[in-house]
Each structure stands twice: as C-alpha cells, then as structure tokens.
Amino acid sequence: MNNQIYLGLDIGTSSVGYAVTDEQYNIKKFHGEPVWGSVIFDEGELSDTRRSFRTSRRRLDRRKQRVHLLQEIFASAISKIDDRFFVRLQESALYRQDVEDEYSLFCDGEYTDIDYHRQYPTIHHLINELMTSDEEHDVRLVYLAIAWLVKHRGHFLSNIDIDNLDAIKNFDKVYESFLNYFIGKGYDAPWDCKDIQSIGDVLKSESGVVKKTSTLKDILFNGNKIPKDISESFPYSREGIVKLLAGGTYKLSDLYGKEEYKENGSISLKLEDDKLIEIASSIGEDFELIVALRTVYDWSVLVDVLGEFGSISEAKIDVYNRHKEDLGNLKYIIKKYLPEKYKEVFRSDNQGNICKYDLYIKGNVGDKKRINLEDFSKYLSSLLNDISVVDEDNELIAEIQGKLAIRTFLPKQKNTDNRVIPHQLYQYELIRILDNACKYLDFLNDETDGYTNRYKIEKIFTFKIPYFVGPLNSHSDFAWLKRFPGAEGKIYPWNFEKIVDMDESESEFIRKMTNKCTYIPEEDVLPKCSLLYQKFIVLNELNNIRINNKKISVELKQQLYSELFLKQNKVSKKKLTNYLISNNYISKGEEDMVSGVDINLTGTLSSWRAFDRLLTNNILTESDVEKIIERSTYSEDKNRLKKWIIDKYPNLDMSDVKYICNIRLKDFGRLSKEFLNGIEGVKNGTDEK
C-alpha cells in the first residue's frame, strides 16, 4: 500500500467499469485475480409515470371530496322522499342481481330510470331545463345536475369575468397574447397582418386543414409563398406555425430549424396533454412556442364547441341532435346500398363481434381497441366512396361525405375538445340552476355556521387549493400551511379564507422551495431575472471576449454593456462584431479575430430594460425591483401578485402595477446575492481590497 495506484472508473447509466493499475499501468491483482471488471445494474427510471398516476389519483380524490360535501348538503332533503337514493348511486356500477334495487337512480314505481332517460337523454338536457325553467323540480334532479357540474367543472386557466362570458369568443386578446410571445422574446412578428377578424374567422371555420392553411396564407402573406428562411430575428418556421394553427402536423426539427429535434418526429396541437408533456421535457424552453400556438388553437376549438349558443348545455344538446340525425342518415344509406355491411357497422353480438360504431362510441370493448374520429371517418368514407345512389339520395350522400372530410360527422359529446372549456361556463350554468332552485327548495337558503347552503355549493364548485398553500393538514411533516391566530377547526371550501393566512403560507412556501447557493450553501439563490444576477452573467461573458487573443479593455466592456446589452434583447456574435467594426475596434473582414463567444451570447439585461422607466424616474429603487422580481418569479397567480404589489408599493399607479404583472419572470440561478455582492476580495499579497 506504500506504492501509488491508479483507479479508473467508467461510469454509465446502467453499469460501472473499473480497473486498478500501478504507475506503469499494469493491472494489479487481489487474491490472485486481476482487479478489473464491471458492475451491471438496472438503469434508473424517471418518476414521470408515477407522478402522472399520483396526479390523477389526487384529482379523483378531490372530485370525490367535492361530491361528498355536496351530498351532505342535500342529504336531509333527499332522505325525506327517498332514503336509498345515495345508496343506489353508490351501487350503480354493480350488476342489478347483486343489489337490492332494480334501478340505479329512480325506483318510484311511476317514475324509473327508463322514464328519466326518456325525458332527459343526456345530463345536458336536464341542466338546460333547470337553467331555463323556474318550475318546481324533484330535489333529486337538482342534485344530479349540480353534482355533474361539480364533478366536471372545467379548467381554471382563464381569467374570464363570469359577468362577461361573451369575451370568450373575442379573438383580439388571444391574438394579442400570441404576438406578445414573439415581442417578449425580442423577435420580429411572424407576419404583418392587421385583419385580425379574418384570421379568427378562418381558425374557427369548419373546414379542412388544407383549406384553412391555404386561406391563412392568402390573408397573412397576401397570397405569396410563405417565407421559409429561419433567421436570428425570427428563429421559427412561419410555414410550420401556419400549418399547426390550421390543425395540421409539422416536424419539430423543421419548426425550430434544429436537426437535434428529428428524433422527436412531428407535432400537432391536437395531441393529448400526456404526449405534449413528453415533448416539453425533450425540447425545454423551446416548448414555449407550442404553448403560445396551443392558446390560439384552443380558442378556435372552444368557439367551435360553443357554436352559436350561449351555454355549454345548449351546445351539447345540439351535438346530440346532430349525432342523432347523422346516425339516422347513415343507417338509411347503409341499409339501402350496403346491407351486407350493416352488421359490421352497427351490430355487436354475444360471440365477441364488436361493431365499428360501438368501438367509436364506447371505446375499448374487450380486446378490441377504440376507434377515434379520424379512423372512423376514414372507414366510413371508404365504404361510401364506391356506392352509386339514386338521384333522390345524391344530396344526402354528398352531405355525409362532406362532413366526413372535415371530421364533423357523428360528433360526440364526450371528447378531448372538452379540455378547452373554462370553469366559468359551467359556473354560469350552476348559478342559473341555483337561482331557480332556491325559489322552491328552502333548504338551499338555510344558514349554518354563518353560511347558506347555496353559498357553500358555489364555494365547493370554485374552490381550488392554491399551490403555495400545500397540504391542508398542518400537522403533517410535509405541510407549511399557516393559520390565522386562533383559527381552529376543519377547513372547508367556504371557510378557507377565514382560517388560512395565505400571505404567510406563501412566504413560508417561498422559504421552503428556495434553492441554495452553489458556493455558500446556507444562502438562497437569486432569480435568473434578478438585476444583479443578469448583470453578473453579462459581465462574466464580456470577460471572455478576446480580440486577436487579447482581453478587451474595461472601457470597451462598459461600452458594450451600456450601448449594446442595455439596448438589445439578445446579442449575437454578428451584432457584437458589427458594433466593434462601427467603433473602429476591428476592420471589416477581421471578424474572425473576435473569439470567446459562440453564435449568441446567453446573457441579457431584459429586467433592466423592463424596469428602466420606473428606476430612472425614481418610482422604484433597485432594492424594490429585486423584491418584485423575486416575488413574481415564485408567483403564478397574477391576482395575488397584483394585490401584493399594491400593498407593498402604494405609490405605484394602477397602469404601472398592470405593466409589472405582465412582465415574464421565471426560473432561478445557482448563485446567491451574498456570493455576488457580499464578499470583498483583496489583491494577492496586499491589504488592498
């Protein structure tokens, strides 16, 4: 052991190779055996799959909690007329021979499930009737409608005012947000078109991808060819953007002009969220473009779902009626011209033969996989293309084939398009149902614990645990929730704001989630958009620049900092060399003399430019801006951020507050303020600082 040895390791994701040698690289021996070999083990797996299961489980648990709270409110009133109603609901998934009741909803003798489904073919028929009629209805019907709305309450991504739902169909704000993505990145607009209304009309029209793409090209580029060049000023494919917005597919590598994305294949804005999440994990920040495009595409889908109607239920009833009409027409054509195919299309049997229509409507049946709208439309088109019809059916077959071509034939109420429906549309329906029901169901107006039952129902619907509050069990080791002094008892949706101190909980969340400095582990890191952190990144890059292998002067660094970085969102090597040429630091043709920089410099002073007016006019100090940037980086809730800014900086105008809330600030760096600005160095061998 007195002799030196070398240990070599080859560390991989599923194995570790090793070898021990002497100073002459001869393999050493141990117990007579050469000391080299490998250890093989299973490769580590990402937690994405488990995370998705955990997320789904929590979502379903919270849905069950909402329904349970709703049942507690309705229990007393329903038990007076039907004490087994909730029991039947609980047993509705079981075979009827295994339970006591013949039906799963109504067993009144004169009114059973058969009568219910005949009167209300879908839940939307019931919801629409309760919304539009103030006549007295069975309390069980009211419960069924409200329970469905509480279960399927839509997404919470839109800040639409419940009193101004017409804004949902307004394309202007959606389009403005889309363009702001490029402006915020410092890029050119994808096109110069002022006819916003025409763009929105094309996107929401019921036409195919090819026709939409062609029409958009005519509007956006005056009928000219779409520019295919990808440059620093616009590093994306305009052709790809147009095609994706039209509902088509496009290769990721061509969209971004990056060869490394070839393995990701093509993308479509119709893809389900799980697939998009996979793509997001592969392309990182570039996925922000897909988010911006998806916002516009989702608007067109939502407008298509709503159609000309003012509520979701009316629109869904129209879908039901259109499906019923299309189904009747299809059966007529198949029976008349393709009777040998009728069983294949419409009849399933007990021998395991599942018809195509059932696989389209019901999904997976046994070992048979579901057929999606795209495949079902292609299948029907192939059947109908070769038939010859009599003159009286020409118009009908043309109508069917036209709908199949644009995938609007036999529309379903339950499909992936429902993901774009915001909760405000369902909340509007809930409020209208409660307005009518409160006139004849007195218990909805009863007050307990200082809250009416109607108020509790509305809070159950709208309640969402803020991400910064975390687990509501304050005794858990993983919880950081803070209650108001003396606020005890169980937390419910309707008393949440009176028990939970959200400001303190958010502060505790920030302290809990902050990473630590790479070099001073006890210090919190700075946001990437921090004024100090951005200044450090830019100056650090300037230190690496060489002209003819010589460091640039401090004077030139300051010039580049103030005259280039403070004025440009992104600084490329070309912009840098052009500046050096125009200021006589190098001559034209000597660009290769500049080294220490890649194609683009990663540093940016975006925060300095964003807050320049407020800093220059002494409205905010640098310390104030740093606090705002830190808070905004953590906070996803713009309303809470707005409230916090107003409380902390009352001297700000509301226009300034709105401006600050719209600044894009995200992510954290690896260094702390103490490391960058709190350590004083000394020159080697002296006491000079």
XYZ file of C-alpha atoms in Angstrom:
689
model
C 0.000 0.000 0.000
C 3.055 2.260 0.075
C 3.102 2.290 -3.722
C 0.853 4.598 -5.695
C -2.002 3.043 -7.670
C -4.423 4.328 -10.257
C -8.154 3.640 -10.049
C -10.017 4.011 -13.319
C -13.804 4.180 -13.451
C -16.117 4.123 -16.452
C -19.472 5.213 -15.033
C -22.573 4.720 -17.164
C -26.316 4.810 -16.581
C -26.592 1.042 -16.102
C -23.042 -0.089 -15.364
C -19.743 0.888 -13.761
C -16.466 -0.419 -15.167
C -13.329 -0.346 -13.014
C -9.618 -1.127 -13.208
C -6.696 -0.761 -10.733
C -3.142 -0.345 -12.080
C 0.312 0.546 -10.863
C 2.237 3.588 -12.033
C 3.233 1.756 -15.218
C -0.455 0.953 -15.912
C -0.059 -2.767 -15.217
C -3.238 -4.357 -13.860
C -2.906 -5.052 -10.128
C -4.007 -8.345 -8.622
C -6.025 -9.078 -5.487
C -6.169 -12.639 -4.112
C -4.538 -13.705 -7.351
C -7.212 -12.199 -9.590
C -6.827 -9.111 -11.849
C -8.554 -6.117 -10.305
C -10.752 -5.081 -13.180
C -14.325 -5.724 -14.166
C -17.746 -4.158 -14.220
C -20.901 -3.939 -12.138
C -24.173 -4.033 -14.043
C -27.445 -2.755 -12.613
C -30.875 -1.629 -13.790
C -30.942 1.818 -15.298
C -32.683 4.441 -13.178
C -36.213 5.304 -14.214
C -37.710 8.766 -14.318
C -40.580 9.497 -11.959
C -42.814 10.844 -14.754
C -45.033 7.758 -14.846
C -45.531 7.597 -11.092
C -46.103 11.352 -10.986
C -48.878 11.144 -13.576
C -50.581 8.357 -11.597
C -50.241 10.342 -8.373
C -51.650 13.471 -10.018
C -54.636 11.550 -11.385
C -55.265 9.934 -8.009
C -55.265 13.301 -6.233
C -57.555 14.809 -8.852
C -60.063 11.978 -8.475
C -59.833 12.110 -4.667
C -60.620 15.821 -4.684
C -63.519 15.247 -7.052
C -64.908 12.655 -4.625
C -64.459 15.112 -1.751
C -66.469 17.765 -3.610
C -69.292 15.314 -4.318
C -69.247 14.095 -0.706
C -69.618 17.666 0.616
C -72.468 18.247 -1.833
C -74.219 15.083 -0.666
C -74.002 16.251 2.939
C -75.875 19.419 1.970
C -78.601 17.553 0.032
C -78.830 14.500 2.330
C -81.552 15.762 4.658
C -83.879 16.973 1.879
C -83.448 13.870 -0.298
C -83.815 11.371 2.561
C -87.338 12.701 3.227
C -88.539 11.382 -0.134
C -86.009 8.648 -0.976
C -83.734 7.325 1.764
C -81.931 4.914 -0.598
C -81.065 7.413 -3.351
C -77.395 7.833 -2.416
C -77.097 4.090 -1.729
C -78.254 3.353 -5.275
C -75.772 5.863 -6.661
C -73.004 4.121 -4.722
C -74.082 0.748 -6.129
C -74.763 1.951 -9.683
C -71.687 0.211 -11.117
C -72.749 -3.209 -9.780
C -74.859 -5.823 -11.549
C -78.533 -5.409 -10.713
C -78.779 -9.002 -9.415
C -76.132 -8.165 -6.798
C -78.030 -5.257 -5.260
C -81.416 -4.659 -3.701
C -82.842 -2.120 -6.164
C -83.895 -2.763 -9.748
C -82.721 0.657 -10.962
C -79.695 2.799 -10.130
C -81.393 6.238 -9.925
C -85.177 6.260 -9.593
C -87.345 3.451 -8.181
C -90.603 5.321 -7.548
C -92.924 2.940 -9.351
C -94.453 5.608 -11.539
C -91.034 7.109 -12.380
C -87.984 4.922 -13.039
C -84.639 5.211 -14.817
C -86.428 4.390 -18.081
C -88.660 7.443 -17.702
C -85.715 9.608 -16.619
C -83.562 8.748 -19.654
C -86.512 9.140 -21.981
C -87.178 12.617 -20.567
C -83.510 13.618 -20.378
C -81.419 11.734 -22.996
C -78.252 13.430 -21.675
C -77.321 15.252 -18.498
C -77.188 18.463 -20.552
C -80.896 18.197 -21.326
C -81.555 18.168 -17.569
C -79.140 21.019 -16.845
C -80.638 23.160 -19.596
C -84.179 22.619 -18.321
C -83.214 23.502 -14.737
C -81.429 26.609 -16.033
C -84.303 27.893 -18.111
C -87.309 26.841 -16.044
C -88.287 28.075 -12.579
C -90.968 25.406 -12.253
C -90.611 23.113 -9.261
C -88.469 20.020 -9.916
C -87.657 16.941 -7.873
C -84.776 17.674 -5.497
C -83.001 14.563 -6.815
C -82.961 16.015 -10.317
C -81.462 19.226 -8.975
C -78.801 17.211 -7.141
C -77.901 15.172 -10.257
C -77.421 18.314 -12.338
C -75.347 20.138 -9.709
C -73.287 17.022 -8.910
C -72.347 16.652 -12.584
C -71.273 20.306 -12.760
C -69.242 19.974 -9.556
C -67.515 16.889 -10.977
C -66.845 18.259 -14.460
C -66.191 21.892 -13.681
C -63.725 22.772 -16.487
C -60.242 24.214 -16.292
C -59.099 27.204 -14.215
C -56.626 28.673 -16.721
C -58.747 31.593 -17.953
C -59.406 34.811 -16.054
C -62.733 35.448 -17.778
C -65.269 37.519 -15.876
C -68.365 35.434 -15.102
C -70.465 38.517 -15.921
C -68.868 38.910 -19.356
C -68.800 35.447 -20.904
C -69.100 36.918 -24.401
C -65.388 37.745 -24.076
C -64.674 34.031 -24.578
C -65.430 34.397 -28.274
C -63.338 37.566 -28.618
C -60.228 36.748 -30.669
C -58.444 40.081 -30.191
C -56.942 39.388 -26.744
C -55.933 35.842 -27.663
C -54.191 37.071 -30.817
C -52.523 39.936 -28.951
C -51.148 37.493 -26.376
C -49.862 35.291 -29.211
C -47.971 38.187 -30.832
C -46.622 39.329 -27.450
C -44.814 35.995 -27.140
C -42.561 36.932 -30.070
C -42.219 40.562 -28.991
C -41.257 39.471 -25.477
C -38.529 37.278 -26.937
C -37.177 40.187 -28.982
C -38.134 38.609 -32.331
C -39.985 40.006 -35.308
C -43.701 39.324 -35.666
C -44.376 36.182 -37.735
C -46.314 38.290 -40.259
C -47.607 41.793 -40.864
C -51.384 41.444 -40.945
C -53.905 43.873 -39.459
C -57.050 41.931 -40.411
C -57.400 40.120 -37.075
C -61.088 39.375 -37.579
C -60.420 37.433 -40.785
C -57.748 35.322 -39.071
C -60.175 34.406 -36.288
C -62.931 33.596 -38.791
C -60.666 31.153 -40.634
C -59.450 29.429 -37.464
C -62.970 28.794 -36.157
C -64.418 27.752 -39.524
C -65.451 24.137 -40.123
C -63.064 23.403 -42.979
C -60.189 21.009 -43.547
C -56.513 21.568 -42.769
C -55.576 22.122 -46.424
C -58.266 24.762 -46.984
C -57.510 26.538 -43.694
C -53.785 26.606 -44.498
C -54.420 27.993 -47.973
C -56.828 30.674 -46.705
C -54.485 31.719 -43.887
C -51.629 32.017 -46.386
C -53.741 34.331 -48.557
C -54.645 36.525 -45.566
C -51.272 36.594 -43.816
C -48.958 36.787 -46.831
C -51.225 38.330 -49.493
C -51.290 35.075 -51.454
C -47.499 34.958 -51.774
C -45.372 31.985 -50.795
C -44.713 31.665 -47.081
C -41.096 32.712 -46.315
C -39.091 29.623 -45.383
C -35.955 31.290 -44.070
C -35.128 30.962 -40.358
C -33.008 33.813 -39.006
C -31.890 35.404 -35.751
C -34.766 37.864 -35.936
C -37.294 35.015 -36.332
C -35.867 31.560 -35.498
C -39.027 29.569 -36.345
C -40.693 28.259 -39.478
C -43.593 30.504 -40.492
C -44.934 27.699 -42.662
C -44.945 25.389 -39.622
C -46.766 27.946 -37.473
C -49.493 28.434 -40.091
C -49.947 24.701 -40.632
C -50.142 23.958 -36.889
C -52.711 26.710 -36.313
C -54.766 25.235 -39.157
C -54.877 21.916 -37.274
C -52.168 20.085 -39.221
C -48.909 18.384 -38.233
C -45.332 19.578 -38.684
C -41.882 18.221 -37.957
C -40.328 19.693 -34.813
C -36.897 19.841 -36.429
C -38.299 21.950 -39.284
C -40.367 24.148 -36.964
C -37.311 25.191 -34.935
C -34.656 24.639 -37.587
C -32.790 22.260 -35.267
C -31.514 18.901 -36.500
C -31.369 17.520 -32.947
C -35.186 17.531 -32.791
C -35.506 14.999 -35.640
C -35.931 12.113 -33.227
C -38.997 13.860 -31.752
C -40.860 13.454 -35.031
C -43.884 15.618 -35.795
C -46.190 17.593 -33.546
C -49.832 18.594 -33.732
C -51.747 20.958 -31.482
C -54.437 18.258 -31.287
C -52.130 15.957 -29.308
C -53.238 14.915 -25.843
C -51.573 16.548 -22.845
C -49.504 13.455 -21.944
C -47.815 13.441 -25.347
C -47.196 17.191 -25.219
C -45.614 16.828 -21.776
C -43.169 14.281 -23.241
C -42.239 16.732 -25.999
C -41.881 19.567 -23.463
C -39.380 17.523 -21.430
C -37.332 16.936 -24.600
C -37.118 20.472 -26.001
C -37.053 22.577 -22.810
C -37.710 26.308 -23.183
C -38.461 25.932 -26.896
C -41.797 24.452 -25.843
C -42.982 27.988 -25.010
C -43.752 28.449 -28.717
C -46.056 25.403 -28.632
C -47.828 26.868 -25.586
C -48.404 30.147 -27.452
C -49.726 28.290 -30.509
C -51.897 25.985 -28.390
C -53.589 29.011 -26.799
C -54.752 30.232 -30.212
C -55.737 26.742 -31.342
C -57.684 26.082 -28.123
C -59.635 29.299 -28.692
C -60.755 28.024 -32.095
C -61.748 24.668 -30.560
C -63.730 26.357 -27.763
C -65.566 28.627 -30.184
C -66.376 25.558 -32.279
C -67.672 23.718 -29.185
C -69.921 26.647 -28.221
C -71.065 27.355 -31.756
C -73.839 29.938 -31.876
C -75.075 29.078 -28.381
C -74.677 30.933 -25.108
C -74.130 27.934 -22.830
C -72.349 24.603 -22.913
C -75.563 22.655 -22.315
C -77.308 24.205 -25.314
C -74.267 23.430 -27.452
C -74.120 19.823 -26.216
C -77.834 19.323 -26.877
C -77.195 20.497 -30.431
C -74.350 17.950 -30.698
C -76.763 15.233 -29.514
C -79.345 16.247 -32.110
C -76.768 16.381 -34.913
C -75.430 12.954 -33.949
C -78.953 11.540 -33.895
C -79.692 12.993 -37.335
C -76.363 11.787 -38.797
C -76.885 8.317 -37.340
C -80.331 8.046 -38.912
C -78.980 9.149 -42.294
C -76.072 6.712 -42.132
C -78.311 3.779 -41.210
C -80.610 4.670 -44.091
C -77.730 4.696 -46.592
C -76.104 1.502 -45.276
C -79.405 -0.420 -45.227
C -80.320 0.715 -48.729
C -76.997 0.416 -50.528
C -74.697 -1.730 -48.356
C -76.961 -4.129 -46.422
C -74.161 -6.714 -46.190
C -72.105 -4.163 -44.166
C -74.874 -3.221 -41.719
C -73.855 -5.811 -39.113
C -70.184 -4.838 -39.364
C -71.008 -1.184 -38.815
C -73.875 -1.316 -36.300
C -74.474 -4.725 -34.702
C -72.453 -6.279 -31.904
C -73.293 -9.750 -30.612
C -72.540 -12.051 -27.688
C -69.950 -14.032 -29.684
C -67.354 -11.276 -29.355
C -68.120 -9.467 -32.614
C -67.967 -5.752 -31.838
C -69.328 -3.360 -34.442
C -67.335 -0.320 -35.573
C -69.927 2.116 -34.213
C -69.677 0.679 -30.678
C -65.871 0.919 -30.764
C -66.209 4.555 -31.827
C -68.818 5.452 -29.198
C -67.863 3.244 -26.234
C -64.111 2.958 -26.711
C -62.238 -0.223 -25.799
C -64.531 -3.269 -25.646
C -62.885 -6.496 -24.504
C -59.714 -6.972 -26.540
C -60.922 -4.578 -29.236
C -59.355 -1.110 -29.181
C -61.397 2.049 -29.583
C -61.660 3.804 -32.926
C -61.054 7.547 -32.893
C -62.900 10.099 -35.011
C -60.140 10.245 -37.611
C -60.081 6.483 -38.243
C -63.857 6.095 -38.061
C -64.328 8.871 -40.624
C -61.789 7.247 -42.959
C -63.505 3.875 -42.535
C -66.960 5.275 -43.417
C -65.519 7.252 -46.330
C -64.008 4.088 -47.782
C -67.404 2.366 -47.551
C -69.372 5.179 -49.158
C -66.933 6.212 -51.892
C -67.736 3.322 -54.232
C -71.525 3.193 -53.981
C -73.876 4.525 -56.649
C -77.033 6.179 -55.344
C -80.276 7.222 -56.952
C -80.863 10.873 -57.721
C -83.025 11.461 -54.662
C -80.098 10.495 -52.380
C -77.367 12.469 -54.153
C -77.724 15.464 -51.876
C -77.746 13.311 -48.739
C -74.643 11.293 -49.671
C -72.808 14.493 -50.629
C -73.668 15.986 -47.234
C -72.399 12.872 -45.412
C -69.157 12.758 -47.411
C -68.615 16.478 -46.861
C -68.931 16.082 -43.083
C -66.661 13.028 -43.118
C -63.990 15.006 -44.978
C -63.827 17.690 -42.284
C -64.407 15.199 -39.428
C -67.740 16.629 -38.221
C -69.902 13.586 -38.925
C -71.427 11.807 -35.878
C -70.000 14.278 -33.307
C -69.660 13.011 -29.739
C -70.448 14.924 -26.564
C -67.537 13.407 -24.692
C -64.248 14.050 -26.480
C -60.841 15.659 -25.989
C -62.188 19.057 -27.095
C -63.890 19.356 -23.690
C -60.470 20.124 -22.152
C -60.702 23.705 -23.500
C -63.924 24.555 -21.624
C -63.202 27.063 -18.810
C -64.920 26.647 -15.446
C -66.716 29.979 -15.833
C -69.075 28.452 -18.424
C -70.073 25.672 -16.060
C -70.232 28.133 -13.156
C -72.698 30.241 -15.148
C -74.957 27.188 -15.510
C -74.639 26.344 -11.806
C -75.654 29.867 -10.780
C -78.712 29.829 -13.028
C -79.803 26.443 -11.657
C -79.415 27.697 -8.077
C -81.297 30.917 -8.883
C -84.318 28.856 -9.909
C -83.963 26.060 -7.332
C -83.757 28.481 -4.391
C -87.335 29.531 -5.141
C -88.771 26.106 -4.254
C -86.007 24.311 -2.278
C -85.970 26.195 1.027
C -83.026 24.264 2.481
C -80.707 25.967 -0.058
C -81.383 29.255 1.736
C -80.872 27.796 5.226
C -77.839 29.118 7.084
C -75.411 27.077 9.190
C -72.080 28.222 10.641
C -72.751 31.644 9.131
C -73.040 30.363 5.533
C -76.091 29.492 3.450
C -76.191 26.150 1.695
C -76.294 27.915 -1.649
C -73.085 29.791 -0.801
C -71.444 26.523 0.261
C -72.350 24.872 -3.052
C -70.879 27.753 -5.041
C -67.661 27.640 -2.982
C -67.412 23.854 -3.424
C -67.531 24.439 -7.175
C -64.957 27.250 -7.320
C -62.595 26.095 -4.564
C -59.076 25.171 -5.598
C -56.229 24.754 -3.118
C -53.565 27.339 -4.073
C -50.259 25.660 -4.920
C -48.419 27.785 -2.353
C -50.664 26.618 0.500
C -49.864 22.943 0.092
C -51.392 20.164 2.224
C -54.232 21.355 4.462
C -53.167 19.026 7.282
C -50.986 21.436 9.238
C -49.749 18.613 11.498
C -48.054 16.835 8.572
C -44.258 16.914 8.273
C -44.706 17.958 4.647
C -47.099 20.863 5.314
C -46.214 24.543 5.685
C -49.736 25.972 5.941
C -50.177 28.904 8.340
C -53.473 29.640 10.075
C -54.671 32.945 11.405
C -54.152 33.239 15.198
C -56.960 31.417 16.974
C -58.404 29.972 13.750
C -59.075 26.347 14.583
C -61.365 23.651 13.242
C -61.727 21.771 9.985
C -61.020 23.632 6.771
C -63.853 23.677 4.221
C -64.097 25.465 0.860
C -66.411 28.066 2.380
C -64.266 28.931 5.440
C -60.824 28.515 3.835
C -60.078 32.237 3.512
C -61.048 32.902 7.150
C -58.831 30.153 8.562
C -55.786 30.101 6.261
C -53.363 33.042 6.251
C -52.453 32.885 2.569
C -49.801 35.637 2.724
C -47.877 33.866 5.486
C -48.378 30.498 3.807
C -46.993 31.874 0.546
C -43.977 33.340 2.327
C -43.359 30.014 4.038
C -43.627 28.269 0.676
C -41.032 30.627 -0.792
C -38.621 29.942 2.067
C -39.208 26.203 1.723
C -38.731 25.987 -2.032
C -35.741 28.288 -2.498
C -32.596 26.524 -3.682
C -29.246 27.183 -2.041
C -26.158 28.833 -3.468
C -23.587 26.564 -5.119
C -20.700 28.153 -3.184
C -22.379 29.384 0.005
C -24.846 26.588 0.840
C -26.643 28.491 3.575
C -27.627 31.369 1.237
C -30.695 31.404 -1.044
C -30.151 31.699 -4.791
C -31.207 34.707 -6.862
C -33.824 34.600 -9.617
C -32.361 34.377 -13.117
C -34.112 37.651 -13.947
C -32.652 39.422 -10.913
C -30.945 42.729 -11.798
C -27.770 41.632 -10.027
C -27.739 38.113 -11.491
C -28.280 39.364 -15.059
C -25.516 41.943 -14.614
C -23.145 39.219 -13.392
C -23.956 36.906 -16.334
C -23.375 39.666 -18.902
C -20.123 40.906 -17.330
C -18.900 37.325 -16.975
C -19.407 36.796 -20.709
C -17.728 40.086 -21.555
C -14.650 38.932 -19.596
C -14.264 36.008 -22.032
C -14.202 38.121 -25.194
C -10.834 38.396 -26.931
C -9.707 40.473 -29.914
C -6.700 38.914 -31.598
C -6.317 36.695 -28.482
C -6.067 39.745 -26.199
C -8.530 40.679 -23.461
C -10.676 43.702 -24.214
C -10.300 46.828 -22.078
C -12.534 47.740 -19.156
C -13.622 50.793 -21.127
C -14.796 48.627 -24.031
C -16.595 46.285 -21.645
C -18.528 49.211 -20.226
C -19.360 50.429 -23.735
C -20.665 47.005 -24.759
C -22.646 46.777 -21.536
C -24.377 50.160 -21.840
C -24.613 50.605 -25.620
C -25.324 47.037 -26.721
C -26.737 44.865 -23.921
C -28.862 47.612 -22.374
C -30.449 48.290 -25.755
C -30.730 44.816 -27.308
C -32.825 41.924 -26.022
C -30.413 39.311 -27.405
C -26.863 39.987 -28.521
C -25.427 37.733 -31.214
C -21.822 37.463 -32.347
C -22.830 39.257 -35.544
C -24.246 42.226 -33.592
C -21.108 42.281 -31.446
C -18.716 42.286 -34.414
C -20.804 44.927 -36.223
C -20.516 47.139 -33.132
C -16.737 46.604 -32.960
C -16.415 47.450 -36.666
C -18.560 50.590 -36.427
C -16.495 51.811 -33.458
C -13.138 51.053 -35.143
C -12.011 48.272 -32.809
C -11.655 45.938 -35.779
C -11.918 46.359 -39.537
C -14.396 44.751 -41.866
C -13.187 41.281 -42.752
C -11.460 40.829 -39.376
C -14.488 39.256 -37.676
C -12.520 36.031 -37.103
C -10.224 37.957 -34.743
C -13.081 38.054 -32.205
C -13.108 34.945 -30.005
C -14.542 33.793 -26.687
C -18.126 33.955 -27.898
C -20.436 31.471 -29.642
C -23.145 32.338 -32.154
C -25.177 34.070 -29.423
C -24.280 35.492 -26.042
C -26.581 33.961 -23.436
C -26.564 36.978 -21.154
C -29.384 39.508 -21.305
C -30.375 42.636 -19.394
C -34.094 42.174 -20.025
C -35.056 43.085 -16.444
C -33.009 46.285 -16.542
C -34.798 47.336 -19.720
C -38.215 46.269 -18.421
C -37.875 48.335 -15.228
C -35.779 51.149 -16.745
C -38.538 53.783 -16.679
C -39.508 53.022 -13.086
C -35.872 53.106 -11.963
C -34.920 56.222 -13.947
C -37.891 58.196 -12.606
C -37.152 57.061 -9.023
C -40.567 55.416 -8.770
C -38.846 52.237 -7.570
C -35.392 51.594 -6.179
C -33.172 48.704 -7.252
C -33.990 47.030 -3.947
C -37.723 47.378 -4.655
C -37.305 45.906 -8.136
C -35.306 42.964 -6.775
C -38.099 42.160 -4.288
C -40.738 42.394 -7.025
C -38.731 40.143 -9.338
C -38.288 37.555 -6.587
C -41.999 37.565 -5.749
C -43.076 37.433 -9.385
C -40.694 34.551 -10.128
C -42.409 32.446 -7.467
C -45.970 33.569 -8.021
C -48.114 32.068 -10.789
C -51.252 33.792 -9.525
C -51.209 37.237 -11.124
C -54.114 38.442 -8.982
C -52.215 37.688 -5.763
C -49.079 39.277 -7.177
C -51.087 42.364 -8.080
C -52.526 42.541 -4.553
C -49.051 42.137 -3.029
C -47.564 44.926 -5.187
C -50.415 47.305 -4.334
C -49.978 46.608 -0.598
C -46.179 46.986 -0.629
C -45.869 49.886 -3.094
C -48.966 52.101 -2.816
C -47.199 54.912 -4.730
C -47.430 52.917 -7.975
C -50.129 53.812 -10.500
C -52.513 51.011 -11.466
C -51.113 51.170 -15.004
C -47.631 50.508 -13.592
C -48.934 47.619 -11.477
C -50.577 46.057 -14.528
C -47.387 46.573 -16.526
C -45.256 44.849 -13.875
C -47.645 41.898 -13.622
C -47.328 41.321 -17.374
C -43.514 41.097 -17.326
C -42.356 37.497 -17.894
C -40.132 36.477 -14.980
C -39.244 32.859 -14.215
C -36.560 30.408 -13.056
C -33.743 30.716 -10.561
C -29.991 30.796 -10.942
C -27.276 28.978 -8.990
C -25.686 31.860 -7.109
C -26.703 33.989 -4.135
C -26.603 37.723 -3.523
C -24.040 37.157 -0.771
C -21.683 35.392 -3.166
C -22.016 38.013 -5.929
C -22.120 41.169 -3.852
C -21.311 40.367 -0.237
C -17.737 39.110 -0.352
C -14.862 41.573 -0.519
C -11.646 40.319 -2.055
C -8.084 41.545 -1.629
C -5.192 41.719 -4.044
C -2.693 38.916 -3.622
C -0.052 39.797 -1.005
C -1.591 43.151 -0.042
C -4.268 44.547 2.227
C -5.840 46.443 -0.667
C -9.471 45.495 -1.287
